[in-house]
Amino acid sequence: MQWLKPYFLITFCLAAAFLAGCVKTNMKDEKSTTVAQSSTPDPLSIHKGAIAIDMHADTVQRVLDEDVNLQDQLSDGHFDAVRAKAGGLDAQFFSIWVEPQLFGGGGERAVKRADDQVAAIRALAEKHPETWALATSAAGVRRAVQDGKIAALMGLEGGYAIDERLDNVQRYYDLGVRYMSPAWSISTSWAGSSGDEAGATRGLNEFGRNVVREMNRLGMMVDVSHVSDKTFWDIVNTSTKPVIATHSACRAIADVPRNLTDDMIRALAKTGGVVNVIFYPEHLEPGWSQLKKKVDVEIAPMVQEASANEPGSAVRKKLARDRVRAREFARRLPPVYVSRIVDHIDHIVKLVGVDHVGIGSDFDGVQSTTTDLATVADLPNLTKELLQRGYSASDVEKILGGNMLRVMDAQQGE
Ligand SMILES: [Zn+2]
């Protein structure tokens, strides 16, 4: 009889599912017994249980300039949705970066370049809501985590795009931007950079201080990465809200102007803020910066040749130069490991405690990474190293993102 067949089939399936369930339950019991008996915590489950927030990646430029699809697992670069999921990343602050030499240190082109990047990030969540959720607050990050999505957030790198207009700070806030660093490697008229001569003597002028006050009013975090020492102190003395460094490290270990001195780290912690440690060897490894400068001289003809042979736009030529530099750095410079990142985290913890440190990879913004944290997919290796050094699971949660959630909660505007 026809109807008997499906009936038996359903019964069989139900019985099989029941048995499989029993076996599964037993296996789970066994696993939890093993975990309970073992004294070492399981790094991967601690990593997955934490909310991991990377404060800085330059990936959106790849979306615009190289037309990459972040839904695919890309064969180059450091970041995409597939590798972010594999690495247990929950939230990514995308850097809205305007290269002043290519797009101007202000003016229409700089504003457009920033706006295009903002639009590209907003489009991620609109086109792929199953993967991404646009977030502008700690609550938004937590919601995305609950929904199993990656939170996409935005920060403005260098104040070029506000075009020396205070009302543009609110405009970017309204578009969803939640942090800004006043200068990248080239000083603005109102804020000194650590990357040029002007920055040696330039801090914030009155307009710059008003920008910081406006950011405080709105609830946009002030980022000190890239600014000059003088600008750092002016920011810390002006801001009434916690100040952050989105991708910096410690000058006491790697003596480069981009890094923070111990006094700066103490002052930043006093505001309630967080130093998010960068993953870039130049800012991590003592002496690496000097070696890199030597290599840059050696490979200059090769880099120029690649640039000349690239028929495309100025942006394409820069990409061609960066590709050669990345290849040659890998060949000619000593490898640096995730343990060095943790040395910087350790140093900050010893200075100001575990509540003032986080992570800011600078993925897709650098031509070299550490060997065992080479892309976002390797993020669990950081947790493993932290646990090996004796950090507790709750310390790891704070470092991976908990501290930044606290700072984001404290930024809420008026
Ligand atoms: Zn940067």
Coordinates of C-alpha atoms and ligand atoms in Angstrom, one line a residue:
M1 CA 0.0 0.0 0.0
Q2 CA 1.3 3.3 -1.1
W3 CA 0.8 5.3 2.1
L4 CA 2.7 2.7 4.2
K5 CA 6.1 3.5 2.6
P6 CA 6.3 7.2 3.7
Y7 CA 5.0 6.1 7.1
F8 CA 7.8 3.6 7.6
L9 CA 10.3 6.1 6.2
I10 CA 9.2 8.8 8.7
T11 CA 9.3 6.3 11.6
F12 CA 12.7 5.1 10.6
C13 CA 14.0 8.7 10.3
L14 CA 12.5 9.6 13.7
A15 CA 14.2 6.6 15.3
A16 CA 17.5 7.3 13.7
A17 CA 17.3 11.0 14.7
F18 CA 16.5 9.9 18.3
L19 CA 19.5 7.5 18.4
A20 CA 21.8 10.1 16.9
G21 CA 20.6 12.6 19.5
C22 CA 21.5 10.1 22.3
V23 CA 24.9 9.5 20.9
K24 CA 25.4 13.2 20.5
T25 CA 24.3 13.9 24.0
N26 CA 26.7 11.3 25.4
M27 CA 29.5 12.8 23.3
K28 CA 28.7 16.2 24.7
D29 CA 28.7 14.8 28.3
E30 CA 32.1 13.2 27.7
K31 CA 33.5 16.5 26.3
S32 CA 32.3 18.5 29.2
T33 CA 33.8 16.0 31.6
T34 CA 37.1 16.2 29.8
V35 CA 37.0 20.0 29.9
A36 CA 36.1 20.0 33.6
Q37 CA 39.0 17.7 34.5
S38 CA 41.5 19.6 32.5
S39 CA 43.2 22.6 34.1
T40 CA 44.0 24.4 30.9
P41 CA 41.1 26.3 29.3
D42 CA 40.1 25.6 25.7
P43 CA 41.5 28.6 23.8
L44 CA 39.2 28.3 20.9
S45 CA 36.0 28.2 22.9
I46 CA 37.2 31.2 25.0
H47 CA 38.0 33.0 21.7
K48 CA 34.6 32.2 20.2
G49 CA 32.8 33.2 23.4
A50 CA 34.4 36.6 23.5
I51 CA 33.2 39.6 21.4
A52 CA 36.2 40.4 19.2
I53 CA 36.4 43.9 17.8
D54 CA 39.2 45.0 15.5
M55 CA 39.5 48.8 15.7
H56 CA 41.2 49.4 12.3
A57 CA 41.4 47.9 8.9
D58 CA 41.8 49.5 5.5
T59 CA 39.9 47.0 3.5
V60 CA 37.2 49.3 2.1
Q61 CA 39.8 50.9 -0.2
R62 CA 40.2 47.4 -1.8
V63 CA 36.5 47.4 -2.4
L64 CA 36.7 50.7 -4.2
D65 CA 40.0 50.4 -6.0
E66 CA 40.3 46.7 -6.7
D67 CA 36.6 45.9 -6.8
V68 CA 37.0 42.9 -4.4
N69 CA 33.9 41.2 -3.1
L70 CA 34.3 40.7 0.6
Q71 CA 31.8 37.8 0.5
D72 CA 34.4 35.7 -1.2
Q73 CA 37.5 34.2 0.4
L74 CA 40.1 36.4 -1.3
S75 CA 43.5 34.9 -2.3
D76 CA 45.4 38.0 -1.2
G77 CA 45.1 40.8 1.3
H78 CA 44.2 40.2 5.0
F79 CA 40.5 40.5 5.3
D80 CA 37.1 39.3 4.0
A81 CA 33.9 38.0 5.5
V82 CA 34.9 34.3 5.1
R83 CA 38.2 34.7 6.9
A84 CA 36.7 37.1 9.5
K85 CA 34.2 34.4 10.4
A86 CA 36.9 31.7 10.5
G87 CA 38.9 34.0 12.8
G88 CA 36.0 34.5 15.2
L89 CA 35.9 38.3 14.5
D90 CA 32.6 39.9 15.6
A91 CA 33.1 43.6 14.7
Q92 CA 35.3 45.5 12.3
F93 CA 35.9 49.2 12.3
F94 CA 36.6 50.1 8.7
S95 CA 39.0 52.9 8.3
I96 CA 37.6 55.7 6.0
W97 CA 41.1 56.8 4.9
V98 CA 41.8 59.7 2.6
E99 CA 45.3 59.6 1.2
P100 CA 46.1 63.4 1.1
Q101 CA 48.8 63.0 -1.7
L102 CA 46.3 61.3 -4.0
F103 CA 43.0 63.0 -2.9
G104 CA 44.0 66.2 -1.3
G105 CA 44.3 67.2 2.4
G106 CA 40.9 68.8 2.1
G107 CA 38.5 70.1 -0.6
E108 CA 36.0 68.3 -2.8
R109 CA 38.0 65.3 -3.8
A110 CA 39.0 64.4 -0.2
V111 CA 35.3 64.7 0.9
K112 CA 34.2 62.6 -2.1
R113 CA 36.8 59.9 -1.4
A114 CA 35.6 59.6 2.2
D115 CA 31.9 59.6 1.2
D116 CA 32.6 56.9 -1.4
Q117 CA 34.1 54.7 1.3
V118 CA 31.2 55.4 3.7
A119 CA 28.8 54.4 0.9
A120 CA 30.7 51.2 0.3
I121 CA 30.5 50.1 3.9
R122 CA 26.8 51.0 4.1
A123 CA 26.2 48.9 0.9
L124 CA 27.9 45.9 2.6
A125 CA 25.1 45.6 5.1
E126 CA 22.4 46.5 2.6
K127 CA 23.5 44.0 0.0
H128 CA 24.5 41.2 2.4
P129 CA 22.3 41.5 5.5
E130 CA 22.8 37.8 6.2
T131 CA 26.5 38.5 6.9
W132 CA 26.9 42.1 7.9
A133 CA 25.1 44.5 10.2
L134 CA 25.9 48.2 10.2
A135 CA 26.6 49.3 13.8
T136 CA 27.2 52.6 15.4
S137 CA 27.2 51.7 19.1
A138 CA 28.2 49.0 21.6
A139 CA 24.5 47.9 21.7
G140 CA 24.6 47.6 17.9
V141 CA 27.7 45.3 18.1
R142 CA 26.0 43.1 20.8
R143 CA 22.9 42.9 18.6
A144 CA 25.0 41.8 15.6
V145 CA 26.7 39.1 17.7
Q146 CA 23.4 37.8 18.9
D147 CA 22.2 37.6 15.3
G148 CA 25.3 35.8 14.2
K149 CA 26.5 38.7 11.9
I150 CA 29.7 40.7 11.7
A151 CA 29.2 44.3 12.8
A152 CA 30.6 46.8 10.4
L153 CA 31.6 50.1 11.9
M154 CA 33.4 53.2 10.6
G155 CA 36.2 55.5 11.7
L156 CA 37.7 58.5 9.8
E157 CA 41.5 58.3 9.5
G158 CA 42.9 61.8 9.3
G159 CA 40.7 64.8 9.5
Y160 CA 41.2 65.8 5.8
A161 CA 37.6 64.9 4.9
I162 CA 36.0 67.4 7.3
D163 CA 37.6 70.0 5.1
E164 CA 38.2 72.4 8.0
R165 CA 34.5 72.7 8.7
L166 CA 33.0 71.9 12.1
D167 CA 29.6 71.1 10.6
N168 CA 31.2 68.2 8.6
V169 CA 32.0 66.4 11.9
Q170 CA 28.2 66.1 12.5
R171 CA 27.7 65.2 8.9
Y172 CA 30.1 62.2 9.2
Y173 CA 28.6 61.3 12.6
D174 CA 25.1 61.2 11.0
L175 CA 26.5 58.9 8.3
G176 CA 27.6 56.5 11.0
V177 CA 31.3 57.4 11.6
R178 CA 32.2 56.8 15.2
Y179 CA 35.9 57.8 15.5
M180 CA 38.3 60.2 13.9
S181 CA 42.0 60.8 14.1
P182 CA 42.8 64.4 13.4
A183 CA 45.8 63.7 11.2
W184 CA 47.3 60.8 9.3
S185 CA 50.9 61.0 8.1
I186 CA 50.6 64.5 6.9
S187 CA 49.7 67.3 9.3
T188 CA 46.4 69.3 8.9
S189 CA 46.4 73.0 9.5
W190 CA 44.7 72.3 12.8
A191 CA 46.5 69.1 14.0
G192 CA 50.1 67.9 13.9
S193 CA 51.1 64.5 12.6
S194 CA 53.8 62.2 13.8
G195 CA 54.8 61.6 10.2
D196 CA 56.1 65.0 9.0
E197 CA 58.2 67.9 10.1
A198 CA 55.3 70.3 10.8
G199 CA 54.1 67.8 13.4
A200 CA 57.2 68.2 15.5
T201 CA 56.0 71.6 16.7
R202 CA 52.3 71.5 15.8
G203 CA 49.5 70.5 18.2
L204 CA 45.8 71.4 18.0
N205 CA 45.0 75.0 17.3
E206 CA 41.7 76.6 18.5
F207 CA 39.8 75.0 15.6
G208 CA 41.3 71.6 16.4
R209 CA 40.2 71.9 20.0
N210 CA 36.7 72.8 18.8
V211 CA 36.7 69.7 16.6
V212 CA 37.5 67.6 19.7
R213 CA 34.8 69.3 21.7
E214 CA 32.3 68.7 18.9
M215 CA 33.3 65.0 18.7
N216 CA 32.8 64.8 22.5
R217 CA 29.4 66.4 22.2
L218 CA 28.3 64.0 19.4
G219 CA 29.8 60.9 20.9
M220 CA 32.5 60.4 18.2
M221 CA 35.7 58.9 19.7
V222 CA 38.9 60.8 19.4
D223 CA 41.7 58.6 18.0
V224 CA 45.4 59.6 18.7
S225 CA 47.0 57.1 16.3
H226 CA 49.3 59.0 13.8
V227 CA 49.1 62.4 15.6
S228 CA 52.2 64.2 16.8
D229 CA 53.2 64.1 20.5
K230 CA 52.1 67.7 20.9
T231 CA 48.7 66.9 19.4
F232 CA 48.4 63.9 21.6
W233 CA 48.7 66.0 24.7
D234 CA 46.4 68.7 23.4
I235 CA 43.8 66.0 22.7
V236 CA 44.1 64.4 26.1
N237 CA 43.9 67.9 27.8
T238 CA 40.8 68.9 25.7
S239 CA 38.7 65.8 25.6
T240 CA 36.1 65.2 28.3
K241 CA 35.5 61.6 27.1
P242 CA 37.7 58.5 27.0
V243 CA 40.4 58.9 24.3
I244 CA 41.6 55.9 22.2
A245 CA 44.5 54.9 20.0
T246 CA 43.0 52.7 17.3
H247 CA 46.2 51.2 15.9
S248 CA 49.4 52.0 17.8
A249 CA 52.0 50.3 20.0
C250 CA 54.6 51.1 22.7
R251 CA 57.6 53.3 22.0
A252 CA 59.3 51.7 25.0
I253 CA 59.6 48.5 22.9
A254 CA 59.7 49.8 19.3
D255 CA 61.0 53.3 19.2
V256 CA 59.1 54.9 16.3
P257 CA 57.2 58.2 16.4
R258 CA 53.9 56.5 15.6
N259 CA 54.0 54.7 19.0
L260 CA 53.0 55.9 22.4
T261 CA 55.5 56.7 25.3
D262 CA 54.7 55.3 28.7
D263 CA 53.6 58.7 29.9
M264 CA 51.2 58.9 27.0
I265 CA 49.8 55.4 27.8
R266 CA 49.3 56.4 31.4
A267 CA 47.5 59.7 30.4
L268 CA 45.3 57.9 27.9
A269 CA 44.3 55.3 30.5
K270 CA 43.4 58.2 32.9
T271 CA 40.8 59.4 30.4
G272 CA 39.3 55.9 30.6
G273 CA 40.5 55.1 27.1
V274 CA 42.1 52.1 25.4
V275 CA 45.3 51.6 23.4
N276 CA 44.5 49.1 20.6
V277 CA 47.7 47.4 19.6
I278 CA 48.6 47.3 16.0
F279 CA 49.7 44.1 14.3
Y280 CA 52.3 45.8 12.0
P281 CA 55.9 44.6 12.4
E282 CA 57.3 48.1 11.9
H283 CA 55.6 49.3 15.1
L284 CA 56.2 46.1 17.0
E285 CA 59.7 44.9 16.5
P286 CA 62.7 46.8 17.8
G287 CA 65.0 47.8 14.8
W288 CA 62.6 46.6 12.1
S289 CA 61.8 50.2 11.0
Q290 CA 65.4 50.9 10.3
L291 CA 65.9 47.7 8.4
K292 CA 62.7 48.5 6.4
K293 CA 64.1 51.9 5.5
K294 CA 67.3 50.2 4.1
V295 CA 65.2 47.7 2.1
D296 CA 63.0 50.5 0.8
V297 CA 66.2 52.1 -0.7
E298 CA 67.4 48.8 -2.1
I299 CA 64.1 48.0 -3.8
A300 CA 63.3 51.6 -5.0
P301 CA 64.2 50.9 -8.7
M302 CA 62.0 47.8 -8.7
V303 CA 59.1 49.7 -7.1
Q304 CA 59.4 52.5 -9.5
E305 CA 59.5 50.1 -12.4
A306 CA 56.3 48.4 -11.3
S307 CA 54.7 51.8 -11.0
A308 CA 55.8 52.9 -14.4
N309 CA 54.6 49.6 -16.0
E310 CA 51.1 50.0 -14.5
P311 CA 49.1 51.7 -17.1
G312 CA 46.1 52.6 -14.8
S313 CA 45.3 55.5 -12.6
A314 CA 47.5 57.0 -9.8
V315 CA 45.6 54.7 -7.3
R316 CA 46.4 51.6 -9.5
K317 CA 50.1 52.7 -9.6
K318 CA 50.2 52.9 -5.8
L319 CA 48.7 49.4 -5.6
A320 CA 51.4 48.1 -8.0
R321 CA 54.1 49.7 -5.8
D322 CA 52.6 48.3 -2.6
R323 CA 52.5 44.8 -4.1
V324 CA 56.2 44.9 -4.9
R325 CA 57.0 46.2 -1.4
A326 CA 54.9 43.5 0.2
R327 CA 56.7 40.8 -1.8
E328 CA 60.2 42.2 -1.1
F329 CA 59.5 42.9 2.6
A330 CA 58.5 39.2 3.0
R331 CA 61.8 38.1 1.3
R332 CA 64.2 40.6 2.9
L333 CA 63.0 41.4 6.4
P334 CA 63.1 39.2 9.5
P335 CA 59.8 37.5 10.5
V336 CA 57.9 38.8 13.5
Y337 CA 55.5 36.7 15.5
V338 CA 52.2 37.1 17.4
S339 CA 54.2 36.8 20.7
R340 CA 55.6 40.3 19.9
I341 CA 52.1 41.7 19.7
V342 CA 51.5 40.2 23.2
D343 CA 54.8 41.8 24.4
H344 CA 53.2 45.2 23.7
I345 CA 49.9 44.1 25.3
D346 CA 51.9 43.0 28.4
H347 CA 53.7 46.3 28.6
I348 CA 50.5 48.3 28.6
V349 CA 48.9 45.9 31.2
K350 CA 51.9 46.4 33.4
L351 CA 51.7 50.1 33.1
V352 CA 47.9 50.7 33.4
G353 CA 46.1 47.4 33.9
V354 CA 44.1 45.1 31.7
D355 CA 41.2 47.6 31.2
H356 CA 43.0 49.8 28.8
V357 CA 44.2 47.6 26.0
G358 CA 42.6 46.3 22.8
I359 CA 43.4 45.4 19.2
G360 CA 43.7 47.3 16.0
S361 CA 45.2 45.2 13.2
D362 CA 45.7 47.7 10.4
F363 CA 45.0 44.8 8.0
D364 CA 45.0 45.8 4.4
G365 CA 46.8 49.0 5.3
V366 CA 50.2 47.5 5.7
Q367 CA 52.7 45.6 3.4
S368 CA 53.8 43.2 6.1
T369 CA 52.1 41.2 8.9
T370 CA 53.3 38.9 11.7
T371 CA 53.9 35.4 10.4
D372 CA 51.3 33.6 12.7
L373 CA 48.7 36.4 12.6
A374 CA 49.0 37.1 8.9
T375 CA 45.2 37.5 8.2
V376 CA 42.1 37.9 10.3
A377 CA 41.6 34.1 10.1
D378 CA 44.6 33.7 12.4
L379 CA 43.0 35.8 15.2
P380 CA 42.6 32.7 17.5
N381 CA 46.4 32.6 17.7
L382 CA 46.4 35.8 19.7
T383 CA 44.0 34.3 22.2
K384 CA 46.2 31.2 22.5
E385 CA 49.3 33.3 23.2
L386 CA 47.5 35.5 25.8
L387 CA 46.3 32.3 27.6
Q388 CA 49.8 30.8 27.5
R389 CA 51.1 34.0 29.1
G390 CA 48.6 33.5 32.0
Y391 CA 45.8 35.8 31.1
S392 CA 42.5 34.7 32.3
A393 CA 39.4 34.1 30.1
S394 CA 37.9 37.4 31.4
D395 CA 41.2 39.3 30.6
V396 CA 41.0 37.9 27.1
E397 CA 37.4 39.0 26.7
K398 CA 38.4 42.6 27.8
I399 CA 41.4 42.7 25.4
L400 CA 39.6 41.3 22.4
G401 CA 36.7 43.8 22.6
G402 CA 35.2 44.2 26.1
N403 CA 37.3 47.3 26.8
M404 CA 36.2 49.0 23.6
L405 CA 32.6 48.1 24.3
R406 CA 33.0 50.0 27.6
V407 CA 34.5 53.0 25.9
M408 CA 31.8 53.0 23.2
D409 CA 29.1 53.0 25.9
A410 CA 30.9 55.9 27.6
Q411 CA 30.9 58.0 24.4
Q412 CA 27.1 58.4 24.1
G413 CA 26.4 62.0 22.9
E414 CA 24.1 64.5 24.5
Ligands
ZN1 ZN 47.0 54.2 9.9

